[in-house]
mmCIF file of N, CA and C in Angstrom:
data_model
loop_
_atom_site.group_PDB
_atom_site.id
_atom_site.type_symbol
_atom_site.label_atom_id
_atom_site.label_comp_id
_atom_site.label_asym_id
_atom_site.label_seq_id
_atom_site.Cartn_x
_atom_site.Cartn_y
_atom_site.Cartn_z
ATOM 1 N N MET A 1 -21.755 14.596 -6.996
ATOM 2 C CA MET A 1 -21.711 14.475 -5.813
ATOM 3 C C MET A 1 -21.732 15.538 -4.888
ATOM 4 N N ASP A 2 -22.700 15.528 -3.899
ATOM 5 C CA ASP A 2 -22.683 17.287 -3.067
ATOM 6 C C ASP A 2 -21.579 17.073 -2.320
ATOM 7 N N SER A 3 -20.842 18.103 -2.065
ATOM 8 C CA SER A 3 -19.510 18.384 -1.408
ATOM 9 C C SER A 3 -19.917 18.202 0.176
ATOM 10 N N ARG A 4 -21.109 18.370 0.306
ATOM 11 C CA ARG A 4 -21.483 18.142 1.955
ATOM 12 C C ARG A 4 -21.893 16.522 2.169
ATOM 13 N N SER A 5 -21.594 15.673 1.418
ATOM 14 C CA SER A 5 -21.855 14.311 1.450
ATOM 15 C C SER A 5 -20.979 13.903 2.503
ATOM 16 N N ASP A 6 -21.396 12.502 3.122
ATOM 17 C CA ASP A 6 -20.279 12.218 3.994
ATOM 18 C C ASP A 6 -19.344 11.340 3.014
ATOM 19 N N CYS A 7 -18.012 11.353 3.369
ATOM 20 C CA CYS A 7 -16.597 10.702 3.002
ATOM 21 C C CYS A 7 -16.231 9.633 3.937
ATOM 22 N N PHE A 8 -16.199 8.659 3.688
ATOM 23 C CA PHE A 8 -15.425 7.599 4.467
ATOM 24 C C PHE A 8 -16.158 7.647 5.502
ATOM 25 N N GLY A 9 -17.438 7.988 5.786
ATOM 26 C CA GLY A 9 -18.402 7.623 6.995
ATOM 27 C C GLY A 9 -18.016 8.997 7.812
ATOM 28 N N GLY A 10 -17.367 10.258 7.436
ATOM 29 C CA GLY A 10 -17.190 11.312 8.209
ATOM 30 C C GLY A 10 -18.319 12.388 7.675
ATOM 31 N N LYS A 11 -18.639 13.307 8.701
ATOM 32 C CA LYS A 11 -19.549 14.288 8.441
ATOM 33 C C LYS A 11 -18.858 15.588 7.783
ATOM 34 N N TYR A 12 -19.667 16.411 7.081
ATOM 35 C CA TYR A 12 -18.946 17.430 6.637
ATOM 36 C C TYR A 12 -18.343 18.236 7.427
ATOM 37 N N HIS A 13 -16.999 18.775 7.407
ATOM 38 C CA HIS A 13 -16.131 19.765 8.433
ATOM 39 C C HIS A 13 -16.211 19.160 9.962
ATOM 40 N N GLN A 14 -16.471 17.432 9.549
ATOM 41 C CA GLN A 14 -16.199 16.700 11.062
ATOM 42 C C GLN A 14 -15.178 15.740 10.875
ATOM 43 N N THR A 15 -14.332 15.499 9.896
ATOM 44 C CA THR A 15 -13.200 14.747 10.033
ATOM 45 C C THR A 15 -12.023 14.747 11.162
ATOM 46 N N THR A 16 -12.029 13.714 11.571
ATOM 47 C CA THR A 16 -10.888 13.256 12.616
ATOM 48 C C THR A 16 -9.867 12.325 11.845
ATOM 49 N N ALA A 17 -8.509 12.562 12.278
ATOM 50 C CA ALA A 17 -7.558 11.446 11.960
ATOM 51 C C ALA A 17 -7.529 10.378 12.802
ATOM 52 N N ASN A 18 -8.607 9.735 12.911
ATOM 53 C CA ASN A 18 -8.727 8.555 13.948
ATOM 54 C C ASN A 18 -8.113 7.108 13.009
ATOM 55 N N LEU A 19 -8.105 6.176 13.649
ATOM 56 C CA LEU A 19 -7.614 5.085 13.630
ATOM 57 C C LEU A 19 -8.432 4.439 11.932
ATOM 58 N N GLU A 20 -9.719 4.431 11.989
ATOM 59 C CA GLU A 20 -10.354 3.774 11.157
ATOM 60 C C GLU A 20 -10.029 4.704 9.651
ATOM 61 N N LEU A 21 -10.045 5.928 9.941
ATOM 62 C CA LEU A 21 -9.687 6.917 8.776
ATOM 63 C C LEU A 21 -8.320 6.217 8.201
ATOM 64 N N LYS A 22 -7.421 6.513 8.742
ATOM 65 C CA LYS A 22 -5.987 6.261 8.391
ATOM 66 C C LYS A 22 -5.988 4.666 7.860
ATOM 67 N N ARG A 23 -6.842 3.380 8.418
ATOM 68 C CA ARG A 23 -6.731 2.382 7.737
ATOM 69 C C ARG A 23 -7.401 2.379 6.615
ATOM 70 N N THR A 24 -8.505 3.059 6.544
ATOM 71 C CA THR A 24 -9.151 3.088 5.245
ATOM 72 C C THR A 24 -8.527 3.649 4.163
ATOM 73 N N LEU A 25 -7.404 4.716 4.745
ATOM 74 C CA LEU A 25 -6.703 5.392 3.259
ATOM 75 C C LEU A 25 -5.398 4.719 3.150
ATOM 76 N N ALA A 26 -4.840 3.859 4.079
ATOM 77 C CA ALA A 26 -3.823 2.900 3.929
ATOM 78 C C ALA A 26 -4.095 1.755 3.023
ATOM 79 N N ASP A 27 -5.390 1.374 3.042
ATOM 80 C CA ASP A 27 -5.882 0.336 2.281
ATOM 81 C C ASP A 27 -5.840 0.733 0.715
ATOM 82 N N ILE A 28 -6.603 2.067 0.656
ATOM 83 C CA ILE A 28 -6.469 2.656 -0.694
ATOM 84 C C ILE A 28 -5.305 2.897 -1.225
ATOM 85 N N TYR A 29 -4.381 3.233 -0.548
ATOM 86 C CA TYR A 29 -2.744 3.571 -0.783
ATOM 87 C C TYR A 29 -1.949 2.281 -1.310
ATOM 88 N N VAL A 30 -2.154 1.181 -0.303
ATOM 89 C CA VAL A 30 -1.649 0.239 -1.180
ATOM 90 C C VAL A 30 -2.260 -0.519 -2.391
ATOM 91 N N GLU A 31 -3.456 -0.416 -2.283
ATOM 92 C CA GLU A 31 -4.168 -1.191 -3.439
ATOM 93 C C GLU A 31 -3.515 -0.393 -4.817
ATOM 94 N N LEU A 32 -3.466 1.566 -4.624
ATOM 95 C CA LEU A 32 -2.951 1.955 -5.871
ATOM 96 C C LEU A 32 -1.799 2.250 -6.128
ATOM 97 N N LYS A 33 -0.960 2.225 -5.255
ATOM 98 C CA LYS A 33 0.291 2.110 -4.991
ATOM 99 C C LYS A 33 0.881 3.285 -5.951
ATOM 100 N N PRO A 34 0.510 4.446 -5.656
ATOM 101 C CA PRO A 34 0.800 5.733 -6.346
ATOM 102 C C PRO A 34 2.209 6.384 -5.963
ATOM 103 N N ASP A 35 2.575 6.835 -7.063
ATOM 104 C CA ASP A 35 4.215 7.604 -7.389
ATOM 105 C C ASP A 35 4.437 8.701 -6.613
ATOM 106 N N VAL A 36 3.041 9.441 -6.581
ATOM 107 C CA VAL A 36 2.883 10.934 -6.038
ATOM 108 C C VAL A 36 1.685 10.939 -5.190
ATOM 109 N N CYS A 37 1.838 11.426 -4.167
ATOM 110 C CA CYS A 37 0.561 11.893 -3.040
ATOM 111 C C CYS A 37 0.459 13.082 -3.123
ATOM 112 N N LEU A 38 -0.760 13.537 -2.802
ATOM 113 C CA LEU A 38 -0.990 15.270 -2.608
ATOM 114 C C LEU A 38 -1.974 15.245 -1.356
ATOM 115 N N ILE A 39 -1.546 15.607 -0.432
ATOM 116 C CA ILE A 39 -2.481 15.650 1.012
ATOM 117 C C ILE A 39 -2.208 17.160 1.365
ATOM 118 N N SER A 40 -3.379 17.496 2.297
ATOM 119 C CA SER A 40 -3.558 18.676 2.656
ATOM 120 C C SER A 40 -2.503 18.808 3.911
ATOM 121 N N HIS A 41 -1.918 20.489 4.069
ATOM 122 C CA HIS A 41 -0.984 20.606 4.672
ATOM 123 C C HIS A 41 -1.538 20.401 6.122
ATOM 124 N N TYR A 42 -0.656 19.893 7.259
ATOM 125 C CA TYR A 42 -1.048 19.874 8.717
ATOM 126 C C TYR A 42 -1.172 21.127 9.429
ATOM 127 N N GLU A 43 -0.825 22.143 8.801
ATOM 128 C CA GLU A 43 -1.105 23.419 9.554
ATOM 129 C C GLU A 43 -2.031 24.547 8.721
ATOM 130 N N ASP A 44 -2.995 23.700 8.124
ATOM 131 C CA ASP A 44 -4.438 24.408 7.459
ATOM 132 C C ASP A 44 -5.217 24.965 8.702
ATOM 133 N N HIS A 45 -5.542 25.995 8.414
ATOM 134 C CA HIS A 45 -6.401 26.881 9.467
ATOM 135 C C HIS A 45 -7.871 25.701 9.798
ATOM 136 N N TRP A 46 -8.186 24.736 8.602
ATOM 137 C CA TRP A 46 -9.621 24.290 8.518
ATOM 138 C C TRP A 46 -9.297 23.020 9.385
ATOM 139 N N PRO A 47 -10.168 22.512 10.683
ATOM 140 C CA PRO A 47 -9.935 21.329 11.287
ATOM 141 C C PRO A 47 -9.878 20.246 10.402
ATOM 142 N N ASP A 48 -10.693 20.254 9.684
ATOM 143 C CA ASP A 48 -11.074 18.621 8.517
ATOM 144 C C ASP A 48 -9.998 18.665 7.663
ATOM 145 N N HIS A 49 -9.396 19.608 7.192
ATOM 146 C CA HIS A 49 -8.217 19.810 6.223
ATOM 147 C C HIS A 49 -6.851 19.325 6.931
ATOM 148 N N ARG A 50 -6.909 19.948 8.081
ATOM 149 C CA ARG A 50 -5.818 19.511 9.153
ATOM 150 C C ARG A 50 -5.882 17.779 9.507
ATOM 151 N N GLU A 51 -6.830 17.326 9.659
ATOM 152 C CA GLU A 51 -7.303 16.185 10.443
ATOM 153 C C GLU A 51 -6.820 15.385 8.856
ATOM 154 N N SER A 52 -7.629 15.777 7.963
ATOM 155 C CA SER A 52 -7.450 14.942 6.671
ATOM 156 C C SER A 52 -5.931 14.662 6.300
ATOM 157 N N GLY A 53 -5.094 15.955 6.377
ATOM 158 C CA GLY A 53 -3.667 15.863 5.900
ATOM 159 C C GLY A 53 -3.047 14.675 7.132
ATOM 160 N N LEU A 54 -3.497 14.890 8.249
ATOM 161 C CA LEU A 54 -2.435 14.150 9.166
ATOM 162 C C LEU A 54 -2.901 12.723 9.036
ATOM 163 N N ALA A 55 -4.173 12.254 8.943
ATOM 164 C CA ALA A 55 -4.547 10.884 8.474
ATOM 165 C C ALA A 55 -3.792 10.526 7.106
ATOM 166 N N ALA A 56 -3.841 11.166 5.979
ATOM 167 C CA ALA A 56 -3.294 10.594 4.885
ATOM 168 C C ALA A 56 -1.986 10.618 5.175
ATOM 169 N N LYS A 57 -0.730 11.610 5.667
ATOM 170 C CA LYS A 57 0.363 11.270 5.849
ATOM 171 C C LYS A 57 0.816 10.118 6.667
ATOM 172 N N ASP A 58 0.218 9.842 7.645
ATOM 173 C CA ASP A 58 0.222 8.643 8.549
ATOM 174 C C ASP A 58 -0.343 7.331 7.863
ATOM 175 N N ALA A 59 -1.358 7.483 7.169
ATOM 176 C CA ALA A 59 -1.665 6.297 6.189
ATOM 177 C C ALA A 59 -0.527 6.094 5.001
ATOM 178 N N PHE A 60 -0.078 6.783 4.663
ATOM 179 C CA PHE A 60 0.907 6.698 3.434
ATOM 180 C C PHE A 60 2.324 6.390 3.964
ATOM 181 N N LEU A 61 2.921 6.920 5.216
ATOM 182 C CA LEU A 61 4.270 6.645 5.611
ATOM 183 C C LEU A 61 4.156 5.311 6.512
ATOM 184 N N PHE A 62 2.972 4.912 6.905
ATOM 185 C CA PHE A 62 3.056 3.834 7.891
ATOM 186 C C PHE A 62 1.983 2.413 7.356
ATOM 187 N N SER A 63 1.534 2.753 5.725
ATOM 188 C CA SER A 63 0.328 1.840 5.360
ATOM 189 C C SER A 63 0.991 0.170 5.824
ATOM 190 N N HIS A 64 2.207 0.213 5.760
ATOM 191 C CA HIS A 64 2.616 -1.781 6.436
ATOM 192 C C HIS A 64 2.154 -1.981 7.825
ATOM 193 N N GLY A 65 1.852 -1.133 8.411
ATOM 194 C CA GLY A 65 1.023 -1.270 9.846
ATOM 195 C C GLY A 65 -0.452 -0.993 10.119
ATOM 196 N N LEU A 66 -1.061 -0.444 8.786
ATOM 197 C CA LEU A 66 -2.284 -0.015 9.063
ATOM 198 C C LEU A 66 -3.091 -0.736 8.239
ATOM 199 N N SER A 67 -2.455 -1.066 6.930
ATOM 200 C CA SER A 67 -3.373 -1.771 5.941
ATOM 201 C C SER A 67 -3.933 -3.211 6.171
ATOM 202 N N THR A 68 -5.180 -3.375 5.755
ATOM 203 C CA THR A 68 -5.652 -4.645 6.382
ATOM 204 C C THR A 68 -5.328 -5.613 5.474
ATOM 205 N N HIS A 69 -5.000 -5.288 4.198
ATOM 206 C CA HIS A 69 -4.658 -6.006 2.911
ATOM 207 C C HIS A 69 -2.967 -6.414 2.807
ATOM 208 N N ASP A 70 -2.167 -5.616 2.802
ATOM 209 C CA ASP A 70 -1.166 -5.717 2.458
ATOM 210 C C ASP A 70 0.024 -5.323 3.431
ATOM 211 N N LEU A 71 0.589 -6.012 4.233
ATOM 212 C CA LEU A 71 1.716 -5.654 4.955
ATOM 213 C C LEU A 71 3.209 -5.000 4.371
ATOM 214 N N THR A 72 3.470 -5.311 3.219
ATOM 215 C CA THR A 72 4.152 -5.198 2.433
ATOM 216 C C THR A 72 4.753 -3.503 2.345
ATOM 217 N N PRO A 73 5.642 -2.870 2.726
ATOM 218 C CA PRO A 73 5.840 -1.190 2.670
ATOM 219 C C PRO A 73 5.795 -0.921 1.167
ATOM 220 N N HIS A 74 4.975 -0.037 0.827
ATOM 221 C CA HIS A 74 5.327 0.932 -0.106
ATOM 222 C C HIS A 74 5.505 1.922 -0.038
ATOM 223 N N ARG A 75 6.395 2.449 -0.820
ATOM 224 C CA ARG A 75 6.903 4.177 -0.505
ATOM 225 C C ARG A 75 6.486 5.125 -1.992
ATOM 226 N N ALA A 76 5.945 5.697 -1.824
ATOM 227 C CA ALA A 76 5.607 7.048 -2.895
ATOM 228 C C ALA A 76 6.837 7.680 -2.880
ATOM 229 N N LYS A 77 7.202 8.016 -4.326
ATOM 230 C CA LYS A 77 8.479 9.047 -4.462
ATOM 231 C C LYS A 77 8.322 10.519 -3.710
ATOM 232 N N LEU A 78 7.040 10.748 -3.912
ATOM 233 C CA LEU A 78 6.929 12.089 -3.452
ATOM 234 C C LEU A 78 5.593 12.209 -2.686
ATOM 235 N N ILE A 79 5.458 12.992 -1.430
ATOM 236 C CA ILE A 79 4.360 13.157 -0.677
ATOM 237 C C ILE A 79 4.387 14.427 -0.548
ATOM 238 N N LEU A 80 3.176 15.280 -1.196
ATOM 239 C CA LEU A 80 3.643 16.999 -1.416
ATOM 240 C C LEU A 80 2.220 17.280 -0.568
ATOM 241 N N ALA A 81 2.417 18.397 0.162
ATOM 242 C CA ALA A 81 1.535 18.907 1.168
ATOM 243 C C ALA A 81 0.839 20.205 0.424
ATOM 244 N N CYS A 82 -0.274 20.482 0.492
ATOM 245 C CA CYS A 82 -0.483 21.699 -0.364
ATOM 246 C C CYS A 82 -1.478 22.278 0.320
ATOM 247 N N GLY A 83 -1.797 23.639 0.277
ATOM 248 C CA GLY A 83 -2.872 24.506 0.862
ATOM 249 C C GLY A 83 -3.635 24.520 -0.566
ATOM 250 N N VAL A 84 -5.201 25.282 -0.239
ATOM 251 C CA VAL A 84 -5.888 25.618 -1.098
ATOM 252 C C VAL A 84 -5.942 27.001 -1.302
ATOM 253 N N THR A 85 -5.362 28.012 -0.409
ATOM 254 C CA THR A 85 -5.304 29.360 -0.678
ATOM 255 C C THR A 85 -3.957 29.565 0.078
ATOM 256 N N PRO A 86 -3.168 30.711 -0.348
ATOM 257 C CA PRO A 86 -2.057 31.078 0.275
ATOM 258 C C PRO A 86 -2.382 31.523 1.694
ATOM 259 N N VAL A 87 -3.301 31.618 2.210
ATOM 260 C CA VAL A 87 -3.805 32.242 3.425
ATOM 261 C C VAL A 87 -4.467 31.313 4.422
ATOM 262 N N GLN A 88 -4.675 30.110 4.012
ATOM 263 C CA GLN A 88 -5.181 28.954 4.398
ATOM 264 C C GLN A 88 -4.540 28.362 5.330
ATOM 265 N N THR A 89 -3.012 28.610 5.909
ATOM 266 C CA THR A 89 -2.356 27.952 6.574
ATOM 267 C C THR A 89 -1.490 28.673 7.228
ATOM 268 N N TYR A 90 -0.537 28.291 8.326
ATOM 269 C CA TYR A 90 0.320 28.921 9.165
ATOM 270 C C TYR A 90 1.624 28.109 8.353
ATOM 271 N N HIS A 91 2.651 29.182 8.552
ATOM 272 C CA HIS A 91 3.876 28.579 8.308
ATOM 273 C C HIS A 91 4.119 27.816 6.825
ATOM 274 N N PHE A 92 3.261 28.120 5.996
ATOM 275 C CA PHE A 92 3.143 27.021 4.812
ATOM 276 C C PHE A 92 4.286 28.030 3.554
ATOM 277 N N GLU A 93 4.853 27.634 3.112
ATOM 278 C CA GLU A 93 5.670 28.450 1.972
ATOM 279 C C GLU A 93 5.899 27.362 0.859
ATOM 280 N N PRO A 94 4.754 27.526 0.102
ATOM 281 C CA PRO A 94 5.011 26.396 -1.431
ATOM 282 C C PRO A 94 6.176 26.949 -2.092
ATOM 283 N N ASP A 95 6.905 25.885 -2.303
ATOM 284 C CA ASP A 95 8.018 26.002 -3.435
ATOM 285 C C ASP A 95 7.669 25.369 -4.902
ATOM 286 N N VAL A 96 6.521 24.748 -4.925
ATOM 287 C CA VAL A 96 6.227 24.083 -6.220
ATOM 288 C C VAL A 96 4.741 24.386 -6.445
ATOM 289 N N TYR A 97 4.468 24.746 -7.710
ATOM 290 C CA TYR A 97 2.980 24.950 -8.282
ATOM 291 C C TYR A 97 2.546 23.899 -9.734
ATOM 292 N N TYR A 98 1.261 23.591 -9.669
ATOM 293 C CA TYR A 98 1.007 22.779 -10.502
ATOM 294 C C TYR A 98 -0.609 23.443 -10.938
ATOM 295 N N ASP A 99 -0.348 23.812 -12.374
ATOM 296 C CA ASP A 99 -1.577 24.415 -12.993
ATOM 297 C C ASP A 99 -2.370 23.301 -12.901
ATOM 298 N N VAL A 100 -3.643 23.039 -12.601
ATOM 299 C CA VAL A 100 -4.393 22.212 -12.623
ATOM 300 C C VAL A 100 -5.882 22.665 -13.443
ATOM 301 N N SER A 101 -5.963 24.051 -14.220
ATOM 302 C CA SER A 101 -6.888 24.212 -14.534
ATOM 303 C C SER A 101 -7.411 23.581 -15.719
ATOM 304 N N ASP A 102 -6.734 22.657 -16.424
ATOM 305 C CA ASP A 102 -7.561 22.051 -17.341
ATOM 306 C C ASP A 102 -8.233 20.675 -16.997
ATOM 307 N N VAL A 103 -7.875 20.369 -16.070
ATOM 308 C CA VAL A 103 -8.639 19.303 -15.434
ATOM 309 C C VAL A 103 -9.740 19.268 -14.264
ATOM 310 N N MET A 104 -9.705 20.653 -14.382
ATOM 311 C CA MET A 104 -10.798 21.202 -12.984
ATOM 312 C C MET A 104 -12.165 20.958 -13.825
ATOM 313 N N PRO A 105 -12.666 21.287 -14.787
ATOM 314 C CA PRO A 105 -13.813 20.933 -15.357
ATOM 315 C C PRO A 105 -14.215 19.613 -15.381
ATOM 316 N N GLU A 106 -13.526 18.379 -15.204
ATOM 317 C CA GLU A 106 -13.739 17.081 -15.361
ATOM 318 C C GLU A 106 -13.836 16.806 -13.957
ATOM 319 N N TYR A 107 -13.142 17.519 -12.939
ATOM 320 C CA TYR A 107 -13.595 17.053 -11.468
ATOM 321 C C TYR A 107 -14.814 17.661 -11.147
ATOM 322 N N MET A 108 -15.043 18.797 -11.584
ATOM 323 C CA MET A 108 -16.044 19.554 -11.115
ATOM 324 C C MET A 108 -17.499 18.670 -11.613
ATOM 325 N N ASP A 109 -17.458 18.327 -12.631
ATOM 326 C CA ASP A 109 -18.451 17.256 -13.198
ATOM 327 C C ASP A 109 -18.468 15.750 -12.292
#
């Protein structure tokens, strides 16, 4: 998949945390019922990263009001905000690090 492809109907670098995206993410969230969620930090410098993070945070915390499929609240045990690089956000001070190097080749395929 080309990284510049549309994602959930949004154009590359033009993601907004609108109601439609929040509902789409909430539907995915209640279907998968994850224990841990990884989202972009809301203070990321890139507007599309920031908006994606805000949409995901709202969708995961308020899925019972946003999902069109299931109104039963689901709570992930952890919602972790992440940054791509240490200089990509304002006021972001990571305190947990995960080594994902062994799964990156799979992801890149």
